[in-house]
Structures are given as structure tokens and as C-alpha cells.
């Protein structure tokens, strides 16, 4: 299978960055899971549903030395 046609996830070792385009609670869970898996996260949709959730996400990224934006 060509590398561009393989399924990837936050647990895939060769993945360094996860791009999320999911809004809402599912996007929040996915972003959180990616940070916990040690991946940087770039959100195409809003990162969180409110300022408190965004603050939690920022703190998680900062504490793990990752970028979430």
C-alpha cells in the first residue's frame, strides 16, 4: 500500500503532527488523545467549545512540550 493511502492514527510512530478538522466534543477528544500520544496538533476548526476548554488544551500542550493551535 502506498504511504499516502495507509490509515494513520495518533498512535502511529511515524506521525509527528495531527491535523484536526472536527468541531465539538469529538474534536476535543481527538485533540486530547493526540496530545496524550505525544503529537503536535493543528486544528482547522475551533480548538475547543469555550475558553475554559481551550485553556485546558493549551495547558496540556505546554506541560507536554507540544504545540496545539
mmCIF file with all atom_site columns, C-alpha atoms in Angstrom:
data_model
loop_
_atom_site.group_PDB
_atom_site.id
_atom_site.type_symbol
_atom_site.label_atom_id
_atom_site.label_alt_id
_atom_site.label_comp_id
_atom_site.label_asym_id
_atom_site.label_entity_id
_atom_site.label_seq_id
_atom_site.pdbx_PDB_ins_code
_atom_site.Cartn_x
_atom_site.Cartn_y
_atom_site.Cartn_z
_atom_site.occupancy
_atom_site.B_iso_or_equiv
_atom_site.pdbx_formal_charge
_atom_site.auth_seq_id
_atom_site.auth_comp_id
_atom_site.auth_asym_id
_atom_site.auth_atom_id
_atom_site.pdbx_PDB_model_num
ATOM 1  C CA . UNK A 1 1  ? 0.000   0.000  0.000  1.00 0.00 ? 1  UNK A CA 1
ATOM 2  C CA . UNK A 1 2  ? 1.429   3.423  -0.874 1.00 0.00 ? 2  UNK A CA 1
ATOM 3  C CA . UNK A 1 3  ? 2.248   5.519  2.210  1.00 0.00 ? 3  UNK A CA 1
ATOM 4  C CA . UNK A 1 4  ? -0.276  8.208  1.264  1.00 0.00 ? 4  UNK A CA 1
ATOM 5  C CA . UNK A 1 5  ? -3.049  5.614  1.220  1.00 0.00 ? 5  UNK A CA 1
ATOM 6  C CA . UNK A 1 6  ? -2.371  3.989  4.599  1.00 0.00 ? 6  UNK A CA 1
ATOM 7  C CA . UNK A 1 7  ? -4.538  4.602  7.643  1.00 0.00 ? 7  UNK A CA 1
ATOM 8  C CA . UNK A 1 8  ? -2.760  6.665  10.262 1.00 0.00 ? 8  UNK A CA 1
ATOM 9  C CA . UNK A 1 9  ? -3.664  7.458  13.820 1.00 0.00 ? 9  UNK A CA 1
ATOM 10 C CA . UNK A 1 10 ? -2.181  9.338  16.729 1.00 0.00 ? 10 UNK A CA 1
ATOM 11 C CA . UNK A 1 11 ? -0.533  6.085  17.818 1.00 0.00 ? 11 UNK A CA 1
ATOM 12 C CA . UNK A 1 12 ? 1.357   5.651  14.507 1.00 0.00 ? 12 UNK A CA 1
ATOM 13 C CA . UNK A 1 13 ? 5.062   6.157  15.343 1.00 0.00 ? 13 UNK A CA 1
ATOM 14 C CA . UNK A 1 14 ? 5.960   7.955  12.108 1.00 0.00 ? 14 UNK A CA 1
ATOM 15 C CA . UNK A 1 15 ? 3.249   10.581 12.667 1.00 0.00 ? 15 UNK A CA 1
ATOM 16 C CA . UNK A 1 16 ? 4.528   13.738 14.391 1.00 0.00 ? 16 UNK A CA 1
ATOM 17 C CA . UNK A 1 17 ? 1.604   16.092 13.791 1.00 0.00 ? 17 UNK A CA 1
ATOM 18 C CA . UNK A 1 18 ? -2.157  15.551 13.769 1.00 0.00 ? 18 UNK A CA 1
ATOM 19 C CA . UNK A 1 19 ? -4.411  17.917 11.820 1.00 0.00 ? 19 UNK A CA 1
ATOM 20 C CA . UNK A 1 20 ? -7.939  18.058 13.194 1.00 0.00 ? 20 UNK A CA 1
ATOM 21 C CA . UNK A 1 21 ? -10.934 19.418 11.290 1.00 0.00 ? 21 UNK A CA 1
ATOM 22 C CA . UNK A 1 22 ? -13.565 18.118 13.725 1.00 0.00 ? 22 UNK A CA 1
ATOM 23 C CA . UNK A 1 23 ? -15.729 20.549 15.712 1.00 0.00 ? 23 UNK A CA 1
ATOM 24 C CA . UNK A 1 24 ? -17.339 19.866 19.062 1.00 0.00 ? 24 UNK A CA 1
ATOM 25 C CA . UNK A 1 25 ? -16.820 17.221 21.695 1.00 0.00 ? 25 UNK A CA 1
ATOM 26 C CA . UNK A 1 26 ? -15.424 14.691 19.205 1.00 0.00 ? 26 UNK A CA 1
ATOM 27 C CA . UNK A 1 27 ? -12.778 17.180 18.096 1.00 0.00 ? 27 UNK A CA 1
ATOM 28 C CA . UNK A 1 28 ? -11.882 17.918 21.688 1.00 0.00 ? 28 UNK A CA 1
ATOM 29 C CA . UNK A 1 29 ? -11.475 14.202 22.467 1.00 0.00 ? 29 UNK A CA 1
ATOM 30 C CA . UNK A 1 30 ? -9.363  13.701 19.342 1.00 0.00 ? 30 UNK A CA 1
ATOM 31 C CA . UNK A 1 31 ? -7.128  16.654 20.111 1.00 0.00 ? 31 UNK A CA 1
ATOM 32 C CA . UNK A 1 32 ? -6.691  15.486 23.701 1.00 0.00 ? 32 UNK A CA 1
ATOM 33 C CA . UNK A 1 33 ? -5.866  11.929 22.544 1.00 0.00 ? 33 UNK A CA 1
ATOM 34 C CA . UNK A 1 34 ? -3.286  13.218 20.075 1.00 0.00 ? 34 UNK A CA 1
ATOM 35 C CA . UNK A 1 35 ? -1.588  15.309 22.775 1.00 0.00 ? 35 UNK A CA 1
ATOM 36 C CA . UNK A 1 36 ? -1.576  12.328 25.134 1.00 0.00 ? 36 UNK A CA 1
ATOM 37 C CA . UNK A 1 37 ? 0.034   10.271 22.348 1.00 0.00 ? 37 UNK A CA 1
ATOM 38 C CA . UNK A 1 38 ? 2.816   12.878 22.119 1.00 0.00 ? 38 UNK A CA 1
ATOM 39 C CA . UNK A 1 39 ? 1.734   14.510 18.842 1.00 0.00 ? 39 UNK A CA 1
ATOM 40 C CA . UNK A 1 40 ? 1.570   18.173 17.938 1.00 0.00 ? 40 UNK A CA 1
ATOM 41 C CA . UNK A 1 41 ? -1.956  19.240 16.940 1.00 0.00 ? 41 UNK A CA 1
ATOM 42 C CA . UNK A 1 42 ? -3.101  21.768 14.349 1.00 0.00 ? 42 UNK A CA 1
ATOM 43 C CA . UNK A 1 43 ? -6.842  22.452 14.468 1.00 0.00 ? 43 UNK A CA 1
ATOM 44 C CA . UNK A 1 44 ? -8.526  23.606 11.264 1.00 0.00 ? 44 UNK A CA 1
ATOM 45 C CA . UNK A 1 45 ? -11.784 24.064 13.136 1.00 0.00 ? 45 UNK A CA 1
ATOM 46 C CA . UNK A 1 46 ? -12.006 25.733 16.517 1.00 0.00 ? 46 UNK A CA 1
ATOM 47 C CA . UNK A 1 47 ? -9.849  24.049 19.127 1.00 0.00 ? 47 UNK A CA 1
ATOM 48 C CA . UNK A 1 48 ? -12.487 23.949 21.858 1.00 0.00 ? 48 UNK A CA 1
ATOM 49 C CA . UNK A 1 49 ? -16.079 24.857 22.546 1.00 0.00 ? 49 UNK A CA 1
ATOM 50 C CA . UNK A 1 50 ? -15.258 27.595 25.047 1.00 0.00 ? 50 UNK A CA 1
ATOM 51 C CA . UNK A 1 51 ? -12.365 29.468 26.640 1.00 0.00 ? 51 UNK A CA 1
ATOM 52 C CA . UNK A 1 52 ? -12.097 27.038 29.573 1.00 0.00 ? 52 UNK A CA 1
ATOM 53 C CA . UNK A 1 53 ? -11.627 24.048 27.248 1.00 0.00 ? 53 UNK A CA 1
ATOM 54 C CA . UNK A 1 54 ? -9.109  25.994 25.166 1.00 0.00 ? 54 UNK A CA 1
ATOM 55 C CA . UNK A 1 55 ? -7.197  26.830 28.342 1.00 0.00 ? 55 UNK A CA 1
ATOM 56 C CA . UNK A 1 56 ? -7.097  23.156 29.333 1.00 0.00 ? 56 UNK A CA 1
ATOM 57 C CA . UNK A 1 57 ? -5.838  22.198 25.875 1.00 0.00 ? 57 UNK A CA 1
ATOM 58 C CA . UNK A 1 58 ? -3.180  24.915 25.941 1.00 0.00 ? 58 UNK A CA 1
ATOM 59 C CA . UNK A 1 59 ? -2.037  23.785 29.405 1.00 0.00 ? 59 UNK A CA 1
ATOM 60 C CA . UNK A 1 60 ? -1.867  20.131 28.291 1.00 0.00 ? 60 UNK A CA 1
ATOM 61 C CA . UNK A 1 61 ? 0.252   21.076 25.258 1.00 0.00 ? 61 UNK A CA 1
ATOM 62 C CA . UNK A 1 62 ? 2.514   23.344 27.305 1.00 0.00 ? 62 UNK A CA 1
ATOM 63 C CA . UNK A 1 63 ? 3.009   20.731 30.025 1.00 0.00 ? 63 UNK A CA 1
ATOM 64 C CA . UNK A 1 64 ? 3.982   18.086 27.477 1.00 0.00 ? 64 UNK A CA 1
ATOM 65 C CA . UNK A 1 65 ? 6.203   20.382 25.387 1.00 0.00 ? 65 UNK A CA 1
ATOM 66 C CA . UNK A 1 66 ? 3.918   20.110 22.342 1.00 0.00 ? 66 UNK A CA 1
ATOM 67 C CA . UNK A 1 67 ? 2.236   22.626 20.072 1.00 0.00 ? 67 UNK A CA 1
ATOM 68 C CA . UNK A 1 68 ? -1.545  22.816 19.853 1.00 0.00 ? 68 UNK A CA 1
ATOM 69 C CA . UNK A 1 69 ? -3.053  25.557 17.744 1.00 0.00 ? 69 UNK A CA 1
#
